[in-house]
Coordinates of N, CA and C in Angstrom, one line a residue:
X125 N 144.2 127.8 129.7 CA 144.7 129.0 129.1 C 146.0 128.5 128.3
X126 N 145.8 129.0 126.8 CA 147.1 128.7 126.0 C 148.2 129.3 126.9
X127 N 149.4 128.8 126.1 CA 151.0 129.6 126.7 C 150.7 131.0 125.7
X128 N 150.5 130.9 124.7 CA 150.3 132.2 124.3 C 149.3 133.4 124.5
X129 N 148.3 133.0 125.3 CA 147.1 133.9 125.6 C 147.5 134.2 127.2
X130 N 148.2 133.3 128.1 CA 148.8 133.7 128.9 C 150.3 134.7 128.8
X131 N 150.8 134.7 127.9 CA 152.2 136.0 127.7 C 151.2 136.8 127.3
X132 N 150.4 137.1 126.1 CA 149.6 138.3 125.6 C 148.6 138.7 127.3
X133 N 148.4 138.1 128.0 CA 147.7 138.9 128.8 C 148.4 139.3 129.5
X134 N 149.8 138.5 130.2 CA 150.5 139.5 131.6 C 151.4 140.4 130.4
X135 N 151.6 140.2 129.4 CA 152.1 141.5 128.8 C 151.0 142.4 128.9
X136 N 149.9 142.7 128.8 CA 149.2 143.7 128.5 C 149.0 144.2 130.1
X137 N 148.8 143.4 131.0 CA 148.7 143.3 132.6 C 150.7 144.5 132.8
X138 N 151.6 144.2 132.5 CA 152.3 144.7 132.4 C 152.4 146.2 132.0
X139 N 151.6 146.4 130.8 CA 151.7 147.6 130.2 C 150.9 148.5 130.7
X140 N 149.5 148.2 131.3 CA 148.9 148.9 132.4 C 149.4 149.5 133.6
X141 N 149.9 148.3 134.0 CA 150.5 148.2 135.3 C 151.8 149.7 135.5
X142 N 152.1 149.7 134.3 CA 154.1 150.4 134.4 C 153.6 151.7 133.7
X143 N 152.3 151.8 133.3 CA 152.0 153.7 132.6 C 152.7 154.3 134.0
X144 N 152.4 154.5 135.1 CA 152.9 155.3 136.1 C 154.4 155.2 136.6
X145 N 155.0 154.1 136.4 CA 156.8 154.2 136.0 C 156.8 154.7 134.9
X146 N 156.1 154.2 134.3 CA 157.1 154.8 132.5 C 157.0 156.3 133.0
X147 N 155.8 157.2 133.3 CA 155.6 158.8 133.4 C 157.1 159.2 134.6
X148 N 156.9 158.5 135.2 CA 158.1 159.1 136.2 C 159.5 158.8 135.6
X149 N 159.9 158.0 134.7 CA 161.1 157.5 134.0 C 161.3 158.4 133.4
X150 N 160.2 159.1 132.6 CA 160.3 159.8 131.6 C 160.6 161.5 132.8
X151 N 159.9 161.3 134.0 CA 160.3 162.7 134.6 C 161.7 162.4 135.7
X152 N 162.1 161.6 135.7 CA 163.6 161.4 136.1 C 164.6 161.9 134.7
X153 N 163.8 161.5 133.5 CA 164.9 162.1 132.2 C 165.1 163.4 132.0
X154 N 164.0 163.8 132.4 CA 163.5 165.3 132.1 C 164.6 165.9 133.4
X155 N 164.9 165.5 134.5 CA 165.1 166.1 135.2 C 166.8 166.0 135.2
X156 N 167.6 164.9 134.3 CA 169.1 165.1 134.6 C 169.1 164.5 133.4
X157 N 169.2 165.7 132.0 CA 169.3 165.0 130.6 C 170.9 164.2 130.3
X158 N 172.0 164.8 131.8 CA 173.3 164.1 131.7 C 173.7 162.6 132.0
X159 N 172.3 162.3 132.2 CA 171.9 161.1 132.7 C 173.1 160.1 132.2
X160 N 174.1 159.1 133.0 CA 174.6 158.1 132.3 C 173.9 156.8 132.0
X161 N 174.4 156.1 130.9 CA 173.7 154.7 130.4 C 173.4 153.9 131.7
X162 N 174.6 153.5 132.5 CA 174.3 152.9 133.8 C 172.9 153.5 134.8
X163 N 173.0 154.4 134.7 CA 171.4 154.8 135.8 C 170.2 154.8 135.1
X164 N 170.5 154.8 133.7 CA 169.1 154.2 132.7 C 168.4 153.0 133.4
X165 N 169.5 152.4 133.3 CA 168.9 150.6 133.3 C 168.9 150.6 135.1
X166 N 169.4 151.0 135.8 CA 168.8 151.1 137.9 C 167.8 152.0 137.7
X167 N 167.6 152.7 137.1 CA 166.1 153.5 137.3 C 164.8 151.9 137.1
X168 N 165.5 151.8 135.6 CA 164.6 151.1 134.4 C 164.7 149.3 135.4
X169 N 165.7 149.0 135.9 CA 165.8 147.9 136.6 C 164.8 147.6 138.3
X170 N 165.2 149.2 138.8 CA 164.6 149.0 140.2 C 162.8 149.3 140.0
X171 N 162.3 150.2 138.8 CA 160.6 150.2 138.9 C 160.4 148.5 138.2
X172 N 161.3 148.1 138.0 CA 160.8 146.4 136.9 C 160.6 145.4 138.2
X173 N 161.6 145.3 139.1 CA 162.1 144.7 139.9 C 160.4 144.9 141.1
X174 N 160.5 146.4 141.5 CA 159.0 146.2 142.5 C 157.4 145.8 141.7
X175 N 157.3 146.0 139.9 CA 156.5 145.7 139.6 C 156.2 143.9 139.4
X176 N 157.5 143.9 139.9 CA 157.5 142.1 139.4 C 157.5 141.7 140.9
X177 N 157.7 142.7 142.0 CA 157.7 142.1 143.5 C 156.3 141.8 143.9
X178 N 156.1 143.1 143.2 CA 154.6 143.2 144.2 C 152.7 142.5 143.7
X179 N 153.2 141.6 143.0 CA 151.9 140.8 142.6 C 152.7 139.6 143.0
X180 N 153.9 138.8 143.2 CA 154.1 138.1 143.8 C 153.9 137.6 145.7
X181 N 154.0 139.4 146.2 CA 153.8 139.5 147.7 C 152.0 139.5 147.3
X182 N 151.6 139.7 146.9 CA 150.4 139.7 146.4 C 149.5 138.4 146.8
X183 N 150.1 137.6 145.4 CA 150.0 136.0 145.2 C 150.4 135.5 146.5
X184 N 151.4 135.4 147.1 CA 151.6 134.8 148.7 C 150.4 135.2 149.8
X185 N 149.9 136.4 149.8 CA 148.9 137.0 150.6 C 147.3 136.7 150.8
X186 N 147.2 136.1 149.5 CA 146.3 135.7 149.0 C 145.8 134.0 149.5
X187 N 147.3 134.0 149.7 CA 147.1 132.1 150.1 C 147.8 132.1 152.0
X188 N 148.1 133.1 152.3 CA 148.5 133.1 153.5 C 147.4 133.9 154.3
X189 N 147.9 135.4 153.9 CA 146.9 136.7 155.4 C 146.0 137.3 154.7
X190 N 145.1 136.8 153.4 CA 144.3 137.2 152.7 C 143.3 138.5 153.5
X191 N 142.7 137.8 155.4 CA 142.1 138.8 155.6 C 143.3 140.2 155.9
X192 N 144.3 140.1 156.0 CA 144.9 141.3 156.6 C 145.0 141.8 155.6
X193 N 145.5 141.3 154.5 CA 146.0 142.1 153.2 C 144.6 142.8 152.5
X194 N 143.4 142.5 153.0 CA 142.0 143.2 152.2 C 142.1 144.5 152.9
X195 N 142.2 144.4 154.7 CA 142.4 145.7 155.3 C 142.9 146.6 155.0
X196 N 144.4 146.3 154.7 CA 145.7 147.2 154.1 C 145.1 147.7 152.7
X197 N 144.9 147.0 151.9 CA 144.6 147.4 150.8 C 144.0 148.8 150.2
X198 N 143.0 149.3 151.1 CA 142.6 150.5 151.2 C 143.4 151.6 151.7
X199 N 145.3 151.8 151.8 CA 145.8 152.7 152.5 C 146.5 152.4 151.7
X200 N 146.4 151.2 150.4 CA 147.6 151.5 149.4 C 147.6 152.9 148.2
X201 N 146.2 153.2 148.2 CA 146.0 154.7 147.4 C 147.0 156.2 148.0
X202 N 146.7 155.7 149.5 CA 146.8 156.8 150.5 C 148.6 157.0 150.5
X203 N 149.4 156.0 150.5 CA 150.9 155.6 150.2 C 151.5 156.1 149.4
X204 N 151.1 155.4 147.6 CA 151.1 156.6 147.3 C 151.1 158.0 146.8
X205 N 150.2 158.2 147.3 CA 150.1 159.5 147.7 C 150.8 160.3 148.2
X206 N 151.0 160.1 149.5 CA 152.1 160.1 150.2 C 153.9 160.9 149.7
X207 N 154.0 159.5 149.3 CA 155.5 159.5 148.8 C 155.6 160.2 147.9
X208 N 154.6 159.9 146.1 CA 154.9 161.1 145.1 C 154.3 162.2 145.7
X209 N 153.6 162.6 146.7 CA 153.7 164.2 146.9 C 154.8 164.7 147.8
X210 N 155.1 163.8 148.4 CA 157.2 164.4 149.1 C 157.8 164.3 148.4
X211 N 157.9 163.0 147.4 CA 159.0 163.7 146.3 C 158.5 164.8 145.5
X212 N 157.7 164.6 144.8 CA 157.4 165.9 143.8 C 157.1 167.0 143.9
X213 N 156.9 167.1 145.0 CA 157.0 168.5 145.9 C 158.5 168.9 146.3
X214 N 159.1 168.0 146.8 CA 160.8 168.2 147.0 C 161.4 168.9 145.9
X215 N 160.8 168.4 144.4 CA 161.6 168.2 143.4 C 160.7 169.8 142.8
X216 N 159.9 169.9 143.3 CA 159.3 171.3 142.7 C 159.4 172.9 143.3
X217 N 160.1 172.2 144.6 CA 160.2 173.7 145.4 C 162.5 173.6 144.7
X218 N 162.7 172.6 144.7 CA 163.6 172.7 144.4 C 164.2 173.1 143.2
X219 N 163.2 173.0 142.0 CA 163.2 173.4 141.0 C 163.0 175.3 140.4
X220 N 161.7 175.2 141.5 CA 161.8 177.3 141.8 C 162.7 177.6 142.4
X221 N 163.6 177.0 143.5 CA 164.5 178.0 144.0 C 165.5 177.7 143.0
X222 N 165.5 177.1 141.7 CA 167.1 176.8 141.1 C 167.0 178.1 140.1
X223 N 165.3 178.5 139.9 CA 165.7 179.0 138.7 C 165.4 180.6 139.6
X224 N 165.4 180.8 140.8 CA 165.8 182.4 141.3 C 167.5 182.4 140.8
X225 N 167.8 181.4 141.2 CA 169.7 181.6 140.8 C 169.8 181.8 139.5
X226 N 171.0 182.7 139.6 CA 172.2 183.0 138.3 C 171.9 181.3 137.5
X227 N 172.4 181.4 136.1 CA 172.2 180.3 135.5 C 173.5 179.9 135.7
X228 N 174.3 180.5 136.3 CA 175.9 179.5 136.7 C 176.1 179.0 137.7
X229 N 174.7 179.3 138.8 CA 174.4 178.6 140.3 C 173.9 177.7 140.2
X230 N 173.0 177.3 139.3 CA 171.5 176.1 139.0 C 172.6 175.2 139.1
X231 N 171.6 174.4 140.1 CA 172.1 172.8 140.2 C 170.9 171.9 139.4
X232 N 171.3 171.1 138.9 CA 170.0 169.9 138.1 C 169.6 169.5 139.7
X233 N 168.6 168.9 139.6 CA 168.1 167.8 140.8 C 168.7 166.2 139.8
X234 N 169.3 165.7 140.9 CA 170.2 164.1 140.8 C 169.4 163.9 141.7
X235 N 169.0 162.4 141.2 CA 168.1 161.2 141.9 C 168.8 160.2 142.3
X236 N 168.4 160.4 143.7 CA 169.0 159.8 144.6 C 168.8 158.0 144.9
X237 N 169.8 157.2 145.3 CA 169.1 156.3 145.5 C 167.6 155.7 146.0
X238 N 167.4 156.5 147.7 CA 166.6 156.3 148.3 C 165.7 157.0 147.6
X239 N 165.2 158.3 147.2 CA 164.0 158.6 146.3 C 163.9 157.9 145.6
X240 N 164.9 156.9 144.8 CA 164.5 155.9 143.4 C 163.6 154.9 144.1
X241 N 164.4 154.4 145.4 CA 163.3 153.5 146.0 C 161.7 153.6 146.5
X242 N 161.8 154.9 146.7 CA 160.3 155.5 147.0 C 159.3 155.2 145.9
X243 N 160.1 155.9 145.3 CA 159.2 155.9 143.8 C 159.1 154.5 142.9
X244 N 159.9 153.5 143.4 CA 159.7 152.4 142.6 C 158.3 151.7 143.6
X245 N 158.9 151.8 145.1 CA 157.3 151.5 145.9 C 156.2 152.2 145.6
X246 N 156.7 153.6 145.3 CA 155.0 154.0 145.2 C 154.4 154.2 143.6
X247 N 155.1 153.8 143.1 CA 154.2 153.4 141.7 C 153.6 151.8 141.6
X248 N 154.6 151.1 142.4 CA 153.9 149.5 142.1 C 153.4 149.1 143.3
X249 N 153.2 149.4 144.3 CA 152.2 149.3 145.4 C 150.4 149.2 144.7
X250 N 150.6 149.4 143.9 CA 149.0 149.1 143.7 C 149.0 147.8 142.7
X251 N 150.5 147.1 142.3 CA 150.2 146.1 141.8 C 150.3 144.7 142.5
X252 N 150.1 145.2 144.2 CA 149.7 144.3 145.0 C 148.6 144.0 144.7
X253 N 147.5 144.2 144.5 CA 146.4 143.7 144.1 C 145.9 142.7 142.9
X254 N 147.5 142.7 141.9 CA 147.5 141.6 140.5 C 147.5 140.5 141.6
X255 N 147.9 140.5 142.6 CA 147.8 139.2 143.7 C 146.6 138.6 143.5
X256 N 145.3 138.9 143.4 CA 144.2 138.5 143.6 C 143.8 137.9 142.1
X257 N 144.4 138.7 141.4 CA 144.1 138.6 139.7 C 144.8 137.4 139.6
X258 N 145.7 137.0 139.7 CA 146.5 135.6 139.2 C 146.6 134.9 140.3
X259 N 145.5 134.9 141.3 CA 145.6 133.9 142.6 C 144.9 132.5 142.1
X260 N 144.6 132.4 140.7 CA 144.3 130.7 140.4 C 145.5 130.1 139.6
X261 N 146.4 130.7 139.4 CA 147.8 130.4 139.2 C 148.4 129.2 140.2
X262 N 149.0 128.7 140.0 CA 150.0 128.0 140.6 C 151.4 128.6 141.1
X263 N 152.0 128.2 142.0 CA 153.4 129.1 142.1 C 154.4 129.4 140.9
X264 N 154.9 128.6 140.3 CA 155.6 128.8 139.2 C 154.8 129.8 137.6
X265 N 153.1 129.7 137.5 CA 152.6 130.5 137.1 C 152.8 131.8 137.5
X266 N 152.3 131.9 138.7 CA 152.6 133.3 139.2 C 153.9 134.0 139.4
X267 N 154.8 132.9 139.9 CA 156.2 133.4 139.4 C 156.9 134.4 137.6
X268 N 156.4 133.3 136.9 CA 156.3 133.6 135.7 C 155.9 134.8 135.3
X269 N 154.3 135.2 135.7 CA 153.7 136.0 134.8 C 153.9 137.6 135.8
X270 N 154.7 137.2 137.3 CA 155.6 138.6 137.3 C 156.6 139.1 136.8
X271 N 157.5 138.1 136.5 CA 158.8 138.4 135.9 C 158.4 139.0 134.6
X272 N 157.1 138.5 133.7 CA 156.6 139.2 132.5 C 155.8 140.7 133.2
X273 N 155.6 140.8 133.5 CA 154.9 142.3 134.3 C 156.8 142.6 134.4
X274 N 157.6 142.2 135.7 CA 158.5 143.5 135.8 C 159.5 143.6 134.8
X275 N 159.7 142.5 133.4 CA 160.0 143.0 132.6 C 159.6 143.9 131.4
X276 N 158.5 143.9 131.0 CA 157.8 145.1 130.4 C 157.8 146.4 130.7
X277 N 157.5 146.3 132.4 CA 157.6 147.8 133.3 C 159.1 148.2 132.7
X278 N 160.1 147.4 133.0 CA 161.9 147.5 132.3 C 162.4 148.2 131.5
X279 N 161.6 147.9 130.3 CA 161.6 148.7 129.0 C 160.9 149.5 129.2
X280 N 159.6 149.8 129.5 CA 158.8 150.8 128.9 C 159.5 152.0 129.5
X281 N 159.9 151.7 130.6 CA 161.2 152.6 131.8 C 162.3 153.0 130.7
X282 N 162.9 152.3 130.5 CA 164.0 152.7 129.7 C 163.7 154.0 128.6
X283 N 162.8 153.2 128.2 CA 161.9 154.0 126.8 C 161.9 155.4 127.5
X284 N 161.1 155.2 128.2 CA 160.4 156.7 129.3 C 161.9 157.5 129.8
X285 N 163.2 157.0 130.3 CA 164.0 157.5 130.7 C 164.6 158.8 129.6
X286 N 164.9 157.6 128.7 CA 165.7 158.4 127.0 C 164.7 159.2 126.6
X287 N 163.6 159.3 126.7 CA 162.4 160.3 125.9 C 162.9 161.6 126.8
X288 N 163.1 161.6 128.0 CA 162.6 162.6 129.6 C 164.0 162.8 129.1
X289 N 165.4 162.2 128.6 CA 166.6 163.2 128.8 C 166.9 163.5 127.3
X290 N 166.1 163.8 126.6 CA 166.1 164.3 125.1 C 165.4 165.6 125.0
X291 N 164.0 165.5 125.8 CA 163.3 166.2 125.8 C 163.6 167.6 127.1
X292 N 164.2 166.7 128.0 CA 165.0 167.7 128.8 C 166.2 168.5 129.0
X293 N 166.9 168.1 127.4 CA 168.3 169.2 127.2 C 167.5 170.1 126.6
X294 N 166.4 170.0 126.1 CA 165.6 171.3 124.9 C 165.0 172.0 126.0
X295 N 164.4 171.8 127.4 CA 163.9 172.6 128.5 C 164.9 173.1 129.4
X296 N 165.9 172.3 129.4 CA 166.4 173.1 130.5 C 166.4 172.9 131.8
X297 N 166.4 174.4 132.5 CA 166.1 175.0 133.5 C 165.0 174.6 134.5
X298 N 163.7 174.3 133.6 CA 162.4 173.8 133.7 C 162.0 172.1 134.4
X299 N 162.8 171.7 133.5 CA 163.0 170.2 133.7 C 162.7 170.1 135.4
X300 N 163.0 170.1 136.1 CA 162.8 169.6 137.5 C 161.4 170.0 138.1
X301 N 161.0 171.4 138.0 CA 159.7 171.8 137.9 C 158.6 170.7 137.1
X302 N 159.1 170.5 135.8 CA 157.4 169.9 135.5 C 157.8 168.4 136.0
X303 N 159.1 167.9 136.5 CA 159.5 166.6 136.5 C 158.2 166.4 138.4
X304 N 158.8 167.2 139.3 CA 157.8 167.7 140.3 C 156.6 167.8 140.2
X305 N 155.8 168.2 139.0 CA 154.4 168.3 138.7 C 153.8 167.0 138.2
X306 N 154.8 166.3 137.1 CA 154.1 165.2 137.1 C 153.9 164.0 137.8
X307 N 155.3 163.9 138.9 CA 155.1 163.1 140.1 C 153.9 163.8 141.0
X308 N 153.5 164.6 141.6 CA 152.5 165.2 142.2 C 151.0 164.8 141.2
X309 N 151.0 165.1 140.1 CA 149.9 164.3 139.3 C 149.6 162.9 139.2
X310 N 150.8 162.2 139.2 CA 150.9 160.6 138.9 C 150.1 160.2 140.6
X311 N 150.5 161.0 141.9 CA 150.3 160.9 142.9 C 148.7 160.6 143.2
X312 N 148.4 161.8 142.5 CA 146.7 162.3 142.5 C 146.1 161.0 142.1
X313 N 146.3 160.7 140.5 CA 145.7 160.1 139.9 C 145.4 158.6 141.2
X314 N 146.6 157.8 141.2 CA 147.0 156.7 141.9 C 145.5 157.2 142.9
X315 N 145.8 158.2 143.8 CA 144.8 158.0 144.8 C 143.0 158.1 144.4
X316 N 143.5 159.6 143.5 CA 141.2 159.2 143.0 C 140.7 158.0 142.3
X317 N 141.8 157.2 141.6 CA 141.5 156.1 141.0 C 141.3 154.6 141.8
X318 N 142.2 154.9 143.0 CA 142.1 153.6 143.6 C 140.8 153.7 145.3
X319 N 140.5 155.4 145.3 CA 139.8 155.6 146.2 C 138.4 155.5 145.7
X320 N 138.1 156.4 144.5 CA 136.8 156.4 143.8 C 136.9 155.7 142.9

């Protein structure tokens, strides 16, 4: 494989991989359009960072506990699941009671560190399985072509963050409700696609 047919594929391996951060970047914007420049790039840094972790735990698994990691594999749908339906459920009951309040009571929903962490596991939890995809790699291959995966996720994050707090000074009130809905959807999806 050329060097250049190898970047064009973990780029594109990348941009598959990060549609489900970029959606949630974009509903983290939506949901705190006061967003500062600094929590752009830790949003946009921490979903880059698990999408670049987890085809490397991947690639190790593959050459270490291959049989354990095939078992597990089937409860990475279920995960999650899981997690975007407690956050985005959190973030959707939280959103209806803001908007019973006076509009001088509404609090925005602020994302918290530990929910950032959830959500960065449970969108790249299924890119444990690029483990198997680049398991004829060599270590410094595989090294490589995650760092290209969790940099692409990086940007497209970023991208997704600024769209979600542009689009979310024009909604408002709203923002945390559909921010809720689309984490609860991104949830769905992850599981019918990786179950059926």
């Amino acid at each position: 494989m050329t060097a250049y047919l190898f970047f064009v594929t973990n780029v594109l391996l990348g941009v598959g991989l990060s549609m489900d951060a970029f959606s949630i970047s974009l509903a983290n914007g939506l949901n705190e359009p006061e967003m500062r420049k600094f929590k752009h790039w830790g949003i946009a840094g921490c979903y880059g960072f698990f999408q670049f972790l987890m085809p490397m735990i991947g690639w190790i698994c593959v050459y270490t506990i291959v049989t354990y990691f095939k078992s597990f594999q089937k409860f990475i749908p279920w995960i999650a699941l899981i997690l975007l339906l407690f956050i985005g459920g959190k973030m959707l009951i939280e959103g209806i009671q803001n908007l019973k309040k006076d509009p001088e009571e509404r609090n925005p929903h602020i994302l918290k560190i530990k929910e950032l962490v959830f959500q960065g596991v449970a969108t790249a939890i299924d890119a444990l399985s690029v483990g198997f995809t680049i398991a004829n790699y060599n270590l410094l291959k595989a090294f490589i072509a995650s760092v290209i995966i969790g940099v692409v996720t990086m940007v497209l994050c970023l991208i997704g963050v600024s769209i979600g707090r542009k689009v979310g000074t024009k909604i408002g009130d709203k923002a945390t409700i559909i921010g809720g809905i689309i984490l609860i959807a991104i949830g769905i999806e992850i599981f019918v696609t990786g179950v059926f």
